[in-house]
């Protein structure tokens, strides 16, 4: 399990208690192997490079990221389940293979009431049929699929836009 924080400050994105808003980024199974894994599909960018890009974008947007990668469904369920009490304003998730199989991750997202964005590097609808179904998408604000590393940046931007919306 990898947990990382990145700090950035911008008063526009403070919550009611005056704290900077936090976004939880979750990378699912095998994404730790990006850069070497099926590069023709997922590209050569490593997970560390994606995380650096996300932190840079978060810094520009004035939000704080906690970044987490796990190959274990239960760890991902636990992280989502704690997202509300840990005061995350949004979740950005690439559930990877669990996209197509995990009722548990779907139920965790539905349970926590924290706006969630699903992202994929590849276009899952242009691939094998078993990837065309996302069990996760129906409980998310939206899904971004097929833009490579930029899917994450677009997803983060969408999450910030949701956070910015006056409630
Ligand atoms: C993926 C697509 C999934 O189908 C696959 O299992 C992954 C990565 C993507 O980012 O394109 O591991 O989520």
Short mmCIF file of C-alpha atoms and ligand atoms in Angstrom, two decimals:
data_model
loop_
_atom_site.label_atom_id
_atom_site.label_comp_id
_atom_site.label_asym_id
_atom_site.label_seq_id
_atom_site.Cartn_x
_atom_site.Cartn_y
_atom_site.Cartn_z
CA UNK A 1 0.00 0.00 0.00
CA UNK A 2 1.36 3.43 -0.87
CA UNK A 3 0.07 6.59 0.75
CA UNK A 4 1.42 9.95 -0.21
CA UNK A 5 0.41 13.49 0.50
CA UNK A 6 1.06 16.64 -1.46
CA UNK A 7 0.49 20.07 -0.07
CA UNK A 8 -0.72 23.13 -1.82
CA UNK A 9 -2.60 26.13 -0.52
CA UNK A 10 -5.14 28.39 -2.13
CA UNK A 11 -7.86 30.05 -0.08
CA UNK A 12 -10.42 29.61 -2.91
CA UNK A 13 -10.51 25.90 -2.10
CA UNK A 14 -10.86 25.99 1.64
CA UNK A 15 -13.74 24.14 3.28
CA UNK A 16 -16.10 25.65 5.86
CA UNK A 17 -13.52 25.11 8.61
CA UNK A 18 -10.97 27.09 6.59
CA UNK A 19 -9.01 23.97 5.65
CA UNK A 20 -7.66 23.35 2.15
CA UNK A 21 -9.78 20.75 0.35
CA UNK A 22 -8.41 17.25 -0.02
CA UNK A 23 -8.81 14.78 -2.87
CA UNK A 24 -8.11 11.05 -2.48
CA UNK A 25 -6.45 9.48 -5.55
CA UNK A 26 -6.71 5.67 -5.77
CA UNK A 27 -4.80 3.55 -8.27
CA UNK A 28 -5.98 -0.06 -8.49
CA UNK A 29 -4.21 -3.32 -9.22
CA UNK A 30 -1.18 -3.57 -11.49
CA UNK A 31 -0.96 0.19 -11.99
CA UNK A 32 2.25 0.06 -9.95
CA UNK A 33 3.69 -1.63 -13.06
CA UNK A 34 2.92 1.23 -15.44
CA UNK A 35 5.86 2.07 -17.67
CA UNK A 36 6.76 -1.59 -18.15
CA UNK A 37 3.27 -3.12 -18.34
CA UNK A 38 1.75 -3.53 -21.85
CA UNK A 39 3.31 -0.26 -23.00
CA UNK A 40 1.51 -0.46 -26.35
CA UNK A 41 -1.78 -0.03 -24.43
CA UNK A 42 -0.80 1.98 -21.36
CA UNK A 43 2.24 3.93 -22.58
CA UNK A 44 5.67 4.32 -21.02
CA UNK A 45 4.79 6.79 -18.27
CA UNK A 46 5.39 5.35 -14.80
CA UNK A 47 3.00 5.67 -11.86
CA UNK A 48 5.50 7.96 -10.12
CA UNK A 49 5.47 10.25 -13.16
CA UNK A 50 1.65 10.29 -13.22
CA UNK A 51 1.61 11.11 -9.51
CA UNK A 52 4.11 13.94 -10.02
CA UNK A 53 1.90 15.37 -12.78
CA UNK A 54 -1.18 15.10 -10.55
CA UNK A 55 0.61 16.85 -7.68
CA UNK A 56 1.70 19.65 -10.01
CA UNK A 57 -1.89 20.06 -11.24
CA UNK A 58 -3.20 19.95 -7.65
CA UNK A 59 -0.69 22.65 -6.67
CA UNK A 60 -1.92 24.88 -9.49
CA UNK A 61 -5.54 24.23 -8.42
CA UNK A 62 -4.90 24.80 -4.71
CA UNK A 63 -6.02 21.38 -3.49
CA UNK A 64 -4.20 18.68 -1.53
CA UNK A 65 -3.84 15.11 -2.79
CA UNK A 66 -3.43 11.86 -0.90
CA UNK A 67 -2.30 9.22 -3.38
CA UNK A 68 -2.75 5.51 -2.77
CA UNK A 69 -2.03 2.41 -4.87
CA UNK A 70 -3.13 -1.08 -3.96
CA UNK A 71 -3.40 -4.48 -5.60
CA UNK A 72 -5.91 -5.56 -2.94
CA UNK A 73 -9.65 -5.01 -3.23
CA UNK A 74 -10.22 -4.87 0.54
CA UNK A 75 -7.59 -2.15 1.02
CA UNK A 76 -9.29 -0.07 -1.66
CA UNK A 77 -12.71 -0.65 -0.02
CA UNK A 78 -11.23 0.43 3.34
CA UNK A 79 -9.70 3.61 1.88
CA UNK A 80 -13.00 4.59 0.24
CA UNK A 81 -14.95 3.76 3.40
CA UNK A 82 -12.85 6.17 5.45
CA UNK A 83 -12.91 8.97 2.87
CA UNK A 84 -15.82 10.84 4.46
CA UNK A 85 -14.53 10.77 8.04
CA UNK A 86 -11.05 11.70 6.74
CA UNK A 87 -12.69 14.75 5.15
CA UNK A 88 -11.88 14.13 1.52
CA UNK A 89 -13.98 16.34 -0.75
CA UNK A 90 -13.64 14.05 -3.78
CA UNK A 91 -12.17 10.73 -4.91
CA UNK A 92 -10.33 10.16 -8.19
CA UNK A 93 -10.08 6.44 -8.89
CA UNK A 94 -8.66 4.19 -11.56
CA UNK A 95 -10.10 0.88 -10.31
CA UNK A 96 -8.14 -0.97 -13.07
CA UNK A 97 -9.31 -4.61 -13.36
CA UNK A 98 -11.69 -4.16 -10.41
CA UNK A 99 -13.70 -1.83 -12.66
CA UNK A 100 -15.20 -4.88 -14.28
CA UNK A 101 -15.63 -7.14 -11.24
CA UNK A 102 -15.94 -5.32 -7.93
CA UNK A 103 -19.37 -4.99 -6.37
CA UNK A 104 -17.52 -4.24 -3.10
CA UNK A 105 -15.79 -1.13 -4.49
CA UNK A 106 -19.02 0.02 -6.12
CA UNK A 107 -20.91 -0.39 -2.83
CA UNK A 108 -18.18 1.47 -0.91
CA UNK A 109 -18.44 4.44 -3.29
CA UNK A 110 -22.24 4.39 -3.05
CA UNK A 111 -21.99 4.25 0.75
CA UNK A 112 -19.67 7.19 1.42
CA UNK A 113 -21.35 10.06 -0.37
CA UNK A 114 -18.07 11.61 -1.55
CA UNK A 115 -18.12 12.69 -5.24
CA UNK A 116 -16.08 10.15 -7.20
CA UNK A 117 -14.54 10.31 -10.67
CA UNK A 118 -13.53 7.16 -12.52
CA UNK A 119 -10.58 7.33 -14.91
CA UNK A 120 -8.89 4.93 -17.32
CA UNK A 121 -5.76 5.35 -19.39
CA UNK A 122 -7.11 3.19 -22.22
CA UNK A 123 -10.51 3.43 -23.89
CA UNK A 124 -12.15 0.47 -22.18
CA UNK A 125 -14.99 0.50 -24.75
CA UNK A 126 -12.56 -0.07 -27.63
CA UNK A 127 -11.04 -3.15 -26.00
CA UNK A 128 -12.17 -6.69 -25.12
CA UNK A 129 -15.88 -7.05 -24.44
CA UNK A 130 -15.36 -7.90 -20.75
CA UNK A 131 -13.91 -4.40 -20.28
CA UNK A 132 -17.00 -2.70 -21.72
CA UNK A 133 -18.87 -3.02 -18.43
CA UNK A 134 -17.90 -0.83 -15.52
CA UNK A 135 -19.62 -1.77 -12.26
CA UNK A 136 -18.16 1.45 -10.83
CA UNK A 137 -19.35 4.10 -13.32
CA UNK A 138 -23.04 4.13 -12.27
CA UNK A 139 -22.11 5.33 -8.76
CA UNK A 140 -19.60 7.92 -10.00
CA UNK A 141 -20.08 11.53 -11.05
CA UNK A 142 -18.57 10.55 -14.37
CA UNK A 143 -15.96 8.52 -16.19
CA UNK A 144 -13.00 9.59 -18.34
CA UNK A 145 -11.55 6.83 -20.48
CA UNK A 146 -9.04 6.68 -23.29
CA UNK A 147 -6.86 9.78 -22.98
CA UNK A 148 -3.77 8.12 -21.54
CA UNK A 149 -2.11 10.05 -18.72
CA UNK A 150 -4.33 12.99 -19.58
CA UNK A 151 -7.37 11.01 -18.33
CA UNK A 152 -6.02 11.54 -14.82
CA UNK A 153 -5.44 15.27 -15.34
CA UNK A 154 -8.92 15.70 -16.83
CA UNK A 155 -10.38 13.67 -13.96
CA UNK A 156 -8.61 15.80 -11.37
CA UNK A 157 -9.82 18.96 -13.09
CA UNK A 158 -13.39 17.58 -13.06
CA UNK A 159 -13.05 16.77 -9.35
CA UNK A 160 -11.85 20.32 -8.60
CA UNK A 161 -14.76 21.75 -10.59
CA UNK A 162 -17.20 19.69 -8.50
CA UNK A 163 -15.55 20.87 -5.28
CA UNK A 164 -15.68 24.49 -6.42
CA UNK A 165 -19.41 24.37 -7.12
CA UNK A 166 -21.23 26.27 -4.38
CA UNK A 167 -23.26 23.76 -2.33
C1 LIG B 1 -7.43 0.33 -17.00
C2 LIG B 1 -8.36 -0.51 -17.88
C3 LIG B 1 -8.73 -1.83 -17.19
O1 LIG B 1 -9.57 -2.61 -18.04
C4 LIG B 1 -7.49 -2.63 -16.90
O2 LIG B 1 -7.82 -3.82 -16.18
C5 LIG B 1 -6.44 -1.84 -16.19
C6 LIG B 1 -6.21 -0.45 -16.56
C7 LIG B 1 -6.95 1.61 -17.71
O3 LIG B 1 -6.50 2.53 -17.02
O4 LIG B 1 -7.01 1.70 -18.94
O5 LIG B 1 -5.70 -2.37 -15.35
O6 LIG B 1 -8.16 0.73 -15.85
#
